[in-house]
Tab-separated table of C-alpha atoms in Angstrom:
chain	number	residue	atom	x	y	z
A	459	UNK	CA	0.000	0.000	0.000
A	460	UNK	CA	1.347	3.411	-0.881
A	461	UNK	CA	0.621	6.573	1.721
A	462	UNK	CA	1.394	9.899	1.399
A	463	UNK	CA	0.950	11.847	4.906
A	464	UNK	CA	0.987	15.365	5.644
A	465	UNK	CA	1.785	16.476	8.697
A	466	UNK	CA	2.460	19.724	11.010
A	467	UNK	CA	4.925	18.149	13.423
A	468	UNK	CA	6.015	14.559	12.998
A	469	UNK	CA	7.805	13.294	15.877
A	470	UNK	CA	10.797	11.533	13.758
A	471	UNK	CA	13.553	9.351	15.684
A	472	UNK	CA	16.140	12.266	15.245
A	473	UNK	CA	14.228	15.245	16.504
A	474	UNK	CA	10.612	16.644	15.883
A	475	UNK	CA	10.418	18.023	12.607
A	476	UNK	CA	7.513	20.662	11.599
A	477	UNK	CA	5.375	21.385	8.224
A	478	UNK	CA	6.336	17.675	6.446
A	479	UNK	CA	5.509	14.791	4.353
A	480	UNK	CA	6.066	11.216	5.104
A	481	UNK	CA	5.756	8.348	2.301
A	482	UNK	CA	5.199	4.737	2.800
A	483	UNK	CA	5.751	2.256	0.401
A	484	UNK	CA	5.347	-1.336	0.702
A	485	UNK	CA	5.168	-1.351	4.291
A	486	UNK	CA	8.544	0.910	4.615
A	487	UNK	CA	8.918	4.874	5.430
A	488	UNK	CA	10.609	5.965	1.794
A	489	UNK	CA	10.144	9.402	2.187
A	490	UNK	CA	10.843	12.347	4.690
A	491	UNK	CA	10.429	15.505	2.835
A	492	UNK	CA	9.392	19.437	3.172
A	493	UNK	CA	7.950	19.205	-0.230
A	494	UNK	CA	5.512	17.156	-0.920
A	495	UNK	CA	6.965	14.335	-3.464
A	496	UNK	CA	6.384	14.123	-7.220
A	497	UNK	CA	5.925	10.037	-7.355
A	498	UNK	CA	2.988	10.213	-4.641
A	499	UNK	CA	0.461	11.635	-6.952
A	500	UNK	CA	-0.766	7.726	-7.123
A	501	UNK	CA	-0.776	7.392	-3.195
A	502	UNK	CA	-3.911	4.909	-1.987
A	503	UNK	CA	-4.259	6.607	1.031
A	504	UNK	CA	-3.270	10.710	1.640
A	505	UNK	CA	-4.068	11.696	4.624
A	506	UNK	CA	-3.127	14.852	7.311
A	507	UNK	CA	-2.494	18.348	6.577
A	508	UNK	CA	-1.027	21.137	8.836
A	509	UNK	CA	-3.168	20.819	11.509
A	510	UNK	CA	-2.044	16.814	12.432
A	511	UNK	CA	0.906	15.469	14.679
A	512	UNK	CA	2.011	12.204	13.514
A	513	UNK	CA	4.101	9.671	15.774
A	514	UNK	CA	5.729	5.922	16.417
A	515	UNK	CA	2.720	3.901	17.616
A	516	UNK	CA	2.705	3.453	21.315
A	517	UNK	CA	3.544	0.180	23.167
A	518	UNK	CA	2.604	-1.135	26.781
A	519	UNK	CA	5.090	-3.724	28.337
A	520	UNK	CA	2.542	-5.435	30.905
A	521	UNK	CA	-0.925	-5.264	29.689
A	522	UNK	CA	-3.881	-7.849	31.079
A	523	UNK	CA	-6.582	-7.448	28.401
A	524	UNK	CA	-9.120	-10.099	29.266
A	525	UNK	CA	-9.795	-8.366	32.504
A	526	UNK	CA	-10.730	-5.230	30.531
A	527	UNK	CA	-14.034	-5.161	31.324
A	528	UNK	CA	-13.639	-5.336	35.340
A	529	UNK	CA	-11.357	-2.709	35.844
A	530	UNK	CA	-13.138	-0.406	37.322
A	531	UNK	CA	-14.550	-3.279	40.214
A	532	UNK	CA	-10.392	-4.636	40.222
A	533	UNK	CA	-9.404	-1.380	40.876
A	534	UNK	CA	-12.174	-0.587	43.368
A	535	UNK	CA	-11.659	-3.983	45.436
A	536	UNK	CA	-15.134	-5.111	44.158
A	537	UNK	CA	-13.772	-7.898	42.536
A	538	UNK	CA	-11.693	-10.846	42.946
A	539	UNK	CA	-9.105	-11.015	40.251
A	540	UNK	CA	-8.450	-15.035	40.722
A	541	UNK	CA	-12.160	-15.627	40.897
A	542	UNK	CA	-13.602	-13.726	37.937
A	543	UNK	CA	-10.573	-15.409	35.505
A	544	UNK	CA	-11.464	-18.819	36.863
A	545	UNK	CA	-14.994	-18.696	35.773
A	546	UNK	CA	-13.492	-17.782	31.967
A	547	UNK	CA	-13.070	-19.841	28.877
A	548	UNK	CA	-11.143	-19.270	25.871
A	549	UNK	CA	-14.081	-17.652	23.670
A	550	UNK	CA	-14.213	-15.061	26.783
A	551	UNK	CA	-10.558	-14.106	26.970
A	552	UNK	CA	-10.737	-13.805	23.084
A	553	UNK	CA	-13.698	-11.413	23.101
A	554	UNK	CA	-12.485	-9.469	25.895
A	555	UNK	CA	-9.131	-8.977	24.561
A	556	UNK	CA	-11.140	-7.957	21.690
A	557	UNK	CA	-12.818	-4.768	23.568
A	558	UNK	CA	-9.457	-4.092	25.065
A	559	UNK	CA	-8.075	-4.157	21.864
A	560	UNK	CA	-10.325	-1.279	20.176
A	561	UNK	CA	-9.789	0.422	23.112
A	562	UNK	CA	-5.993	0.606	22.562
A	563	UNK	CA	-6.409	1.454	19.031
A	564	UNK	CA	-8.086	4.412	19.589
A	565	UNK	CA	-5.539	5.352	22.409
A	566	UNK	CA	-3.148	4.897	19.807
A	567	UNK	CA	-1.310	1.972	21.047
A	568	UNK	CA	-0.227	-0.459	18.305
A	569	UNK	CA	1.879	-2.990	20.101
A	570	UNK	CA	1.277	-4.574	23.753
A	571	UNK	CA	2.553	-7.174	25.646
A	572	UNK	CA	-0.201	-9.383	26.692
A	573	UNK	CA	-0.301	-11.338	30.430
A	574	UNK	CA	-3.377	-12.724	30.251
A	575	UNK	CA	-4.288	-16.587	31.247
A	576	UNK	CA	-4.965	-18.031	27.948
A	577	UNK	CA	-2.684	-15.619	26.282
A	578	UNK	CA	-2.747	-16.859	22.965
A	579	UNK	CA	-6.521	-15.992	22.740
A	580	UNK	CA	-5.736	-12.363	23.802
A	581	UNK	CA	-3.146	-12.134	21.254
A	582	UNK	CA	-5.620	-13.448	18.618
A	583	UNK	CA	-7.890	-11.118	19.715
A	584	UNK	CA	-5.296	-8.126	18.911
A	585	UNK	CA	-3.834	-9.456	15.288
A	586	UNK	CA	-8.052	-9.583	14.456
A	587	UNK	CA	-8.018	-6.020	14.585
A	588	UNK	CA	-4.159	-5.226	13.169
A	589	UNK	CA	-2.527	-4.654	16.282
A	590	UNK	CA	1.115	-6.105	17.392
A	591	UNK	CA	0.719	-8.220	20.238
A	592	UNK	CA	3.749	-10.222	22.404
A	593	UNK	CA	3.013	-12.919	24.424
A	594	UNK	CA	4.079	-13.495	28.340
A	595	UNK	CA	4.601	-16.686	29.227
A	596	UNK	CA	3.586	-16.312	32.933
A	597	UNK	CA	6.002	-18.416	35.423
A	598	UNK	CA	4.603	-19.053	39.316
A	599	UNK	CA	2.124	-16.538	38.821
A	600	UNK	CA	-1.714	-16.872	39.839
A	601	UNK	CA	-2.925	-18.507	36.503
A	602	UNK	CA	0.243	-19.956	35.397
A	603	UNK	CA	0.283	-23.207	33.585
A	604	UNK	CA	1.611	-26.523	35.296
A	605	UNK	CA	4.187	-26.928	32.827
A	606	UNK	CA	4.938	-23.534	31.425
A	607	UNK	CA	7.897	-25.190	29.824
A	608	UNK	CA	5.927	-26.891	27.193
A	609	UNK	CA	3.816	-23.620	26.868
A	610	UNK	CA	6.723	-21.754	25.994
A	611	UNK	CA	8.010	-23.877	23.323
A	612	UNK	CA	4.651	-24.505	22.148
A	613	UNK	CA	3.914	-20.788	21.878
A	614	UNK	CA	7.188	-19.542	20.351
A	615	UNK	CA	6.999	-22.210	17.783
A	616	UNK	CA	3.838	-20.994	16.957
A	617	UNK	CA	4.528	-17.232	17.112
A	618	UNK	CA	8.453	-16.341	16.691
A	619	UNK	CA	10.502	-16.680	13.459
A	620	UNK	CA	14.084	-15.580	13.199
A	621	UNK	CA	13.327	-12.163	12.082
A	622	UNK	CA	10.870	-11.807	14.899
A	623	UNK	CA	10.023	-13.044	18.236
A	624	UNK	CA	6.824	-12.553	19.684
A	625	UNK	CA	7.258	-14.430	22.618
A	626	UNK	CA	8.549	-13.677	26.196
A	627	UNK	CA	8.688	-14.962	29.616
A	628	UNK	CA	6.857	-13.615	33.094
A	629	UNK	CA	8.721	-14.379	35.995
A	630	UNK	CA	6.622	-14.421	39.110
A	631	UNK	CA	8.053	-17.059	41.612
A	632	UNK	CA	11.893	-16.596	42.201
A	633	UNK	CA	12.624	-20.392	42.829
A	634	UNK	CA	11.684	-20.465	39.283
A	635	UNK	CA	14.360	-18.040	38.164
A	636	UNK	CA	17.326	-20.072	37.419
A	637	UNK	CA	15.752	-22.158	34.768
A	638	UNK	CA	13.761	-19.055	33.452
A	639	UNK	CA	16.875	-17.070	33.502
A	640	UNK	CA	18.636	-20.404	31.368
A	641	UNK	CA	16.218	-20.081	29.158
A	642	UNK	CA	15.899	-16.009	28.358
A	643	UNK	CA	19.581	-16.633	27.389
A	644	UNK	CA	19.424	-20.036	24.704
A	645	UNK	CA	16.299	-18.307	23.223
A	646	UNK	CA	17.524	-14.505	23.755
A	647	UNK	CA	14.294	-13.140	24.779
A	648	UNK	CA	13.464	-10.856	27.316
A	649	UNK	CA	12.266	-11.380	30.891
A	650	UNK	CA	9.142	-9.776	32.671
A	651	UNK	CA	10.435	-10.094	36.419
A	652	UNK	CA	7.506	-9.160	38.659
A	653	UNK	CA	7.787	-6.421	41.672
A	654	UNK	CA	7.923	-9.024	44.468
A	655	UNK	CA	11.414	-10.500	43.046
A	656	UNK	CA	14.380	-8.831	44.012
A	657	UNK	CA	17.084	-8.646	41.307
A	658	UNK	CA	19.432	-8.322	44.136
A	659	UNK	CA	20.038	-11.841	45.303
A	660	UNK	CA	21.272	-13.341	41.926
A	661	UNK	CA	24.549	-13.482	40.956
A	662	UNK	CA	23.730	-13.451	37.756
A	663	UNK	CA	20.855	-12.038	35.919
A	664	UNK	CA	20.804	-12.096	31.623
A	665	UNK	CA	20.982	-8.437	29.653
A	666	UNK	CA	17.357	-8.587	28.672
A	667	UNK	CA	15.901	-7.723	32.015
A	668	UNK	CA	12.309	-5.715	32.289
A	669	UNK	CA	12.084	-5.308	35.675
A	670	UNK	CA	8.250	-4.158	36.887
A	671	UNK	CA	7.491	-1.909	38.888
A	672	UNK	CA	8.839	2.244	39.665
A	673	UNK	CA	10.303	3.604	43.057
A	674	UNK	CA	9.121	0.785	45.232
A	675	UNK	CA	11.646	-1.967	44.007
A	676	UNK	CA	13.937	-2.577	46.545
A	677	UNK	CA	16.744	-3.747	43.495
A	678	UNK	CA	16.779	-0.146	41.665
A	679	UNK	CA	20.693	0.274	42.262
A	680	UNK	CA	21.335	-3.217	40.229
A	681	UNK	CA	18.906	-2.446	37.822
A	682	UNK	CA	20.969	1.038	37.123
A	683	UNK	CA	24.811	-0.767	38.185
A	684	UNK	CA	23.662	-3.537	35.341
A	685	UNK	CA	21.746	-1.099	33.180
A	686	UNK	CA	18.805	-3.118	32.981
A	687	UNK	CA	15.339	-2.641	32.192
A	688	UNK	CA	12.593	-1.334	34.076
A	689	UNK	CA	8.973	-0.787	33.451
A	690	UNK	CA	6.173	1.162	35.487
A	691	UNK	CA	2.534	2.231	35.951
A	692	UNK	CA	2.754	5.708	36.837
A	693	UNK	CA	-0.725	6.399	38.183
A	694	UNK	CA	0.261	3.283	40.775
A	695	UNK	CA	3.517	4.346	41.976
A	696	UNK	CA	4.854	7.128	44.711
A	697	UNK	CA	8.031	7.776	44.011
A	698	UNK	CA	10.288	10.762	45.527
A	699	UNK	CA	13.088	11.119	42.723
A	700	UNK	CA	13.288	10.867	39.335
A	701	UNK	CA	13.209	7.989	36.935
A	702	UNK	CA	14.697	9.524	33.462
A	703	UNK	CA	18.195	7.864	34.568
A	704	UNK	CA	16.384	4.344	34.001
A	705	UNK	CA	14.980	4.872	30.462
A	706	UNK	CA	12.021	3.214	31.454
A	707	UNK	CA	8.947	2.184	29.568
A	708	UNK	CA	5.361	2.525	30.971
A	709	UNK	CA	3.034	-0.850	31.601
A	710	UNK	CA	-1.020	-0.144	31.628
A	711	UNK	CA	-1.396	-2.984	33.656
A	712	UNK	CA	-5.383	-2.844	34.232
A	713	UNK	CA	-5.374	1.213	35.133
A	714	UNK	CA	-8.993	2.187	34.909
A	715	UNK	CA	-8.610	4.438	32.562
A	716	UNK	CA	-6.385	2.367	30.174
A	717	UNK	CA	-4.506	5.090	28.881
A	718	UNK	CA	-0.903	5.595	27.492
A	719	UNK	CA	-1.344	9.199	27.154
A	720	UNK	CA	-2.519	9.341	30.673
A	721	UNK	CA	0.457	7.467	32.505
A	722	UNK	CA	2.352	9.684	30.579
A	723	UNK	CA	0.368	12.926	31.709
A	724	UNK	CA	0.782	11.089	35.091
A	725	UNK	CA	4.731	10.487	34.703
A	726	UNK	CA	5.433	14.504	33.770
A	727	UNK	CA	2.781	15.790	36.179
A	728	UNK	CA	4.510	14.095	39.443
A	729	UNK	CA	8.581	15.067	37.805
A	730	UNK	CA	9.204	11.251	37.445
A	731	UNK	CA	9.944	11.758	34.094
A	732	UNK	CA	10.314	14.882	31.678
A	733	UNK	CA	7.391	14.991	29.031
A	734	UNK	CA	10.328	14.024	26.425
A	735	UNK	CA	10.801	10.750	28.593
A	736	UNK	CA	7.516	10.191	29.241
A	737	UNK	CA	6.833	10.067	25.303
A	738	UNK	CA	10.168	7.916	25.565
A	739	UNK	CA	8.756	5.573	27.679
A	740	UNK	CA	6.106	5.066	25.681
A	741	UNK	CA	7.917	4.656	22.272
A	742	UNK	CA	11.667	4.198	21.528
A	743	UNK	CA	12.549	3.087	25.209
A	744	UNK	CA	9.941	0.501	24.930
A	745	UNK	CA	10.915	-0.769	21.595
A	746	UNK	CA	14.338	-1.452	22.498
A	747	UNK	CA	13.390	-3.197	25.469
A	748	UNK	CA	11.866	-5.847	23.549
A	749	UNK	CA	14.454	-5.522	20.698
A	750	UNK	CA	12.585	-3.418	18.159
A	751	UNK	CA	14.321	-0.465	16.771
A	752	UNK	CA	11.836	1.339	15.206
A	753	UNK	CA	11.686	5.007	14.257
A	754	UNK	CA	10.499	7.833	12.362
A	755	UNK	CA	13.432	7.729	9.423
A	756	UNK	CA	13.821	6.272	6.005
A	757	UNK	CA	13.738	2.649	5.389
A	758	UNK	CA	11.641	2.446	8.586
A	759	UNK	CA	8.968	-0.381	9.078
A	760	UNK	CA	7.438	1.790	12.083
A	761	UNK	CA	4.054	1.509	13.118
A	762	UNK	CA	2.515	5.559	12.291
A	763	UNK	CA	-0.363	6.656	14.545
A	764	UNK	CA	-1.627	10.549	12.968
A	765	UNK	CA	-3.951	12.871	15.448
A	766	UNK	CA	-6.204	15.730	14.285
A	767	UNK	CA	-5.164	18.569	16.455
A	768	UNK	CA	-7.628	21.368	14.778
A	769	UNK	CA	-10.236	21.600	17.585
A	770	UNK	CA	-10.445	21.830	21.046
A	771	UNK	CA	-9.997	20.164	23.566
A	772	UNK	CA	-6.428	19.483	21.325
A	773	UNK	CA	-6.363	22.953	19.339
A	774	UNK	CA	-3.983	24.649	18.827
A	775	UNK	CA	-1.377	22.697	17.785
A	776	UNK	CA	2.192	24.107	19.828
A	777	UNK	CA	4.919	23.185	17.696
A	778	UNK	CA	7.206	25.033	19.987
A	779	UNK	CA	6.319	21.761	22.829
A	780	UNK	CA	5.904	18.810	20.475
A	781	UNK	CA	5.985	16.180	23.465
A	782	UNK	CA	3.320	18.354	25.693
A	783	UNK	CA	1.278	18.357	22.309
A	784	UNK	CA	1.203	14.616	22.033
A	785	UNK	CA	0.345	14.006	25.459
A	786	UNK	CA	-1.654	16.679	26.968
A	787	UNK	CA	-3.507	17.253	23.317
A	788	UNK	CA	-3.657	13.389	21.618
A	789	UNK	CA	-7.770	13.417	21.877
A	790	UNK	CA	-8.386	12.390	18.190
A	791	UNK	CA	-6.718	9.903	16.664
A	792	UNK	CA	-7.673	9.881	12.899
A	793	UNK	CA	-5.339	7.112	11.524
A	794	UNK	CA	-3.422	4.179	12.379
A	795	UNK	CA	-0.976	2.649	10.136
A	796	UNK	CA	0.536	-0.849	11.086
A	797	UNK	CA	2.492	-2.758	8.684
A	798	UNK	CA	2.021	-0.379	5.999
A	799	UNK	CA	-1.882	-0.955	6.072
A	800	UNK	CA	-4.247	1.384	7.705
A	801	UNK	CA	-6.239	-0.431	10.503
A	802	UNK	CA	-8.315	2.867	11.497
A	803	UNK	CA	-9.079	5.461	9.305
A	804	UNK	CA	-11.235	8.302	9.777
A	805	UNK	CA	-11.367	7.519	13.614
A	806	UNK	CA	-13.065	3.847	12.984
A	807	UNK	CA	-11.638	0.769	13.672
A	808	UNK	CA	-11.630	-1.395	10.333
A	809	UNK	CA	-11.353	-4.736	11.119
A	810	UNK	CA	-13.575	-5.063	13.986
A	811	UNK	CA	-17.843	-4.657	13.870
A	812	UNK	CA	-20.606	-4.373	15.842
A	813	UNK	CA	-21.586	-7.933	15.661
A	814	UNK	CA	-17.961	-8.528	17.813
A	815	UNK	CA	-19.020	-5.865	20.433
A	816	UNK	CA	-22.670	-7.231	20.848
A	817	UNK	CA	-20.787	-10.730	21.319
A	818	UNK	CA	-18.135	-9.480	23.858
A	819	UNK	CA	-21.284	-7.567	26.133
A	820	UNK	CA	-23.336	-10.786	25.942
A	821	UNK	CA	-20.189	-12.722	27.615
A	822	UNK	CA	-20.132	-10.447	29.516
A	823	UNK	CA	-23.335	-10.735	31.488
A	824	UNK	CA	-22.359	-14.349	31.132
A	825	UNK	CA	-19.280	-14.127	33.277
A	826	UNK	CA	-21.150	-11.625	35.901
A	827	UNK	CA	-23.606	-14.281	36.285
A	828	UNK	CA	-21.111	-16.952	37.051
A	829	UNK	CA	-19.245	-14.687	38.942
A	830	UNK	CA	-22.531	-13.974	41.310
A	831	UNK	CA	-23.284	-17.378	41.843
A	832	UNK	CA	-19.866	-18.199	42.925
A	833	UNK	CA	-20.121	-15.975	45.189
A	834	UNK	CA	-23.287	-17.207	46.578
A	835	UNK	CA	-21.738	-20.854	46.765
């Protein structure tokens, strides 16, 4: 597909740049240009104008989508996280990963690390509509399988080729770590270590560390010493320095509101990060914690998400504080490009209906009922 964008500020991997044209062809970025180019005039999709910033799509490092729809009760203590995924089948992680899904899309997300039991369903659920999912294996967490072994193999078999892995490991129980940490290294992928596991007590610990969680890990001065990684929910943590220093990526987790923009918002607001870092943490820091070294720049496969910024509450567009602009003013996101191929256009989603919604609220009143009855039991 060949797409000629317009755009007032693009945020490119060298610097912002204002008042330019991008070109894709065949899935790649081929042009970065002031003037508009001459060989575009054939261009399937043009799209933007002055009025639009245009970015890297935005990734999450610990996502749970199936849980989507009870975030509000999980984050409210209404609801028992165990209980409500115990009373789920496959069909119900799918369609609920579906819902989260769309609502990523439109936050502008376009690649997320998925938790979820049943994780394979949730990442179905998120290629369906043309997103970028990566699969956590969980380890000695609450819904982990019996023999996540097998599960691994099973699932990177399935999911990773040598250009690209899609496949990673959550480490939640530290007598697992040895073997887990065996393994990160033989298949070089990286490692999801949870809060509650301090980095601290190994001797050693492989490159391709994410460690989770902000100020309250007790193993920040080896995750800096061994210049590891380190990924955080900034509306859950209190933290009383800085975090810039740790180039760390931001995890939605289940947040409530179950949105990028806001944990960045949250990040700048409460000087853990700068707004440049917290648009970091949400882009290029991310991507290179899971090896992807995407950009704005030619010969670029990057993922292109393009917001209308010509009314309020986003308008004006400040070109003179490009990272404030695309996280204080990112309300409408017209277009998503992934893999060269828009997946919403015009603010719709294109590759998911109504019929899918109506499905995903019906099994939805299905698990609520189950849910109620086990608690009456």
């Amino acid at each position: 597909m060949k797409v000629l964008i317009k755009a007032g500020l693009a945020l490119t991997k060298d610097s912002p740049l204002r008042d330019i044209y991008i070109g894709i062809n065949n899935e790649k970025i081929e042009v970065i240009s002031k003037d508009e180019p001459e060989d575009y005039d054939d261009a399937e999709l043009s799209i933007g104008g002055l009025d639009r910033l245009v970015s890297p799509g935005f990734i999450s490092i610990q996502t749970f989508l199936s849980l989507y729809p009870f975030r509000y009760r999980i984050f409210s203590g209404k609801l028992n996280v165990n209980d409500i995924v115990s009373v789920m089948d496959e069909k119900d992680v799918y369609y609920f990963s579906l819902l989260a899904g769309y609502h990523l899309l439109k936050t502008g997300i376009t690649k997320i690390i998925t938790a979820d039991p049943k994780p394979e369903h949730a990442a179905r659920a998120l290629m369906t509509i043309g997103l970028k999912p990566i699969i956590a294996v969980s380890v000695g967490c609450s819904w982990s399988s019996s023999d996540w072994k097998r599960e691994f193999k099973a699932l990177y078999s399935r999911w990773s080729t040598k250009e690209e892995n899609r496949v990673i490991i959550k480490l939640c129980d530290e007598d697992e770590a040895e073997e887990v940490f065996g393994i990160s290294n033989e298949y070089k992928i990286p490692v999801l270590v949870d809060r509650s596991i301090n980095l601290s007590r190994f001797k050693e610990i492989p490159r391709n560390i994410i460690a989770l969680g902000g100020g309250s890990r007790k193993d920040l001065e080896i995750i800096r010493k061994e210049n590891l990684g380190l990924s955080f929910t900034p509306s859950y943590e209190i933290c009383k320095f800085t975090l810039g220093s740790y180039m760390p990526s931001i995890s939605l987790d289940s947040t409530p509101r179950y949105d990028i923009r806001t944990e960045m918002g949250i990040a700048a607001s409460r000087l853990l990060l700068t707004s440049e870092e917290a648009y970091k943490a949400a882009t290029i820091w991310g991507y290179k914690q899971v090896g992807i070294t995407e950009g704005i720049e030619r010969g670029s496969l990057t993922d292109l998400i393009i917001f209308e910024v010509n009314e309020p509450p986003s308008f004006p567009l400040d070109k003179e504080s490009p990272f404030e602009s695309i996280i204080y003013s990112s309300y409408n996101l017209e277009t998503a490009i992934v893999g060269g191929e828009a997946i919403l256009d015009g603010g719709v989603p294109l590759n998911i209906g109504i019929k899918d919604i109506e499905e995903a609220n019906k099994r939805i009143e299905e698990i609520d009922e189950k849910y109620r009855n086990m608690e009456k039991d």
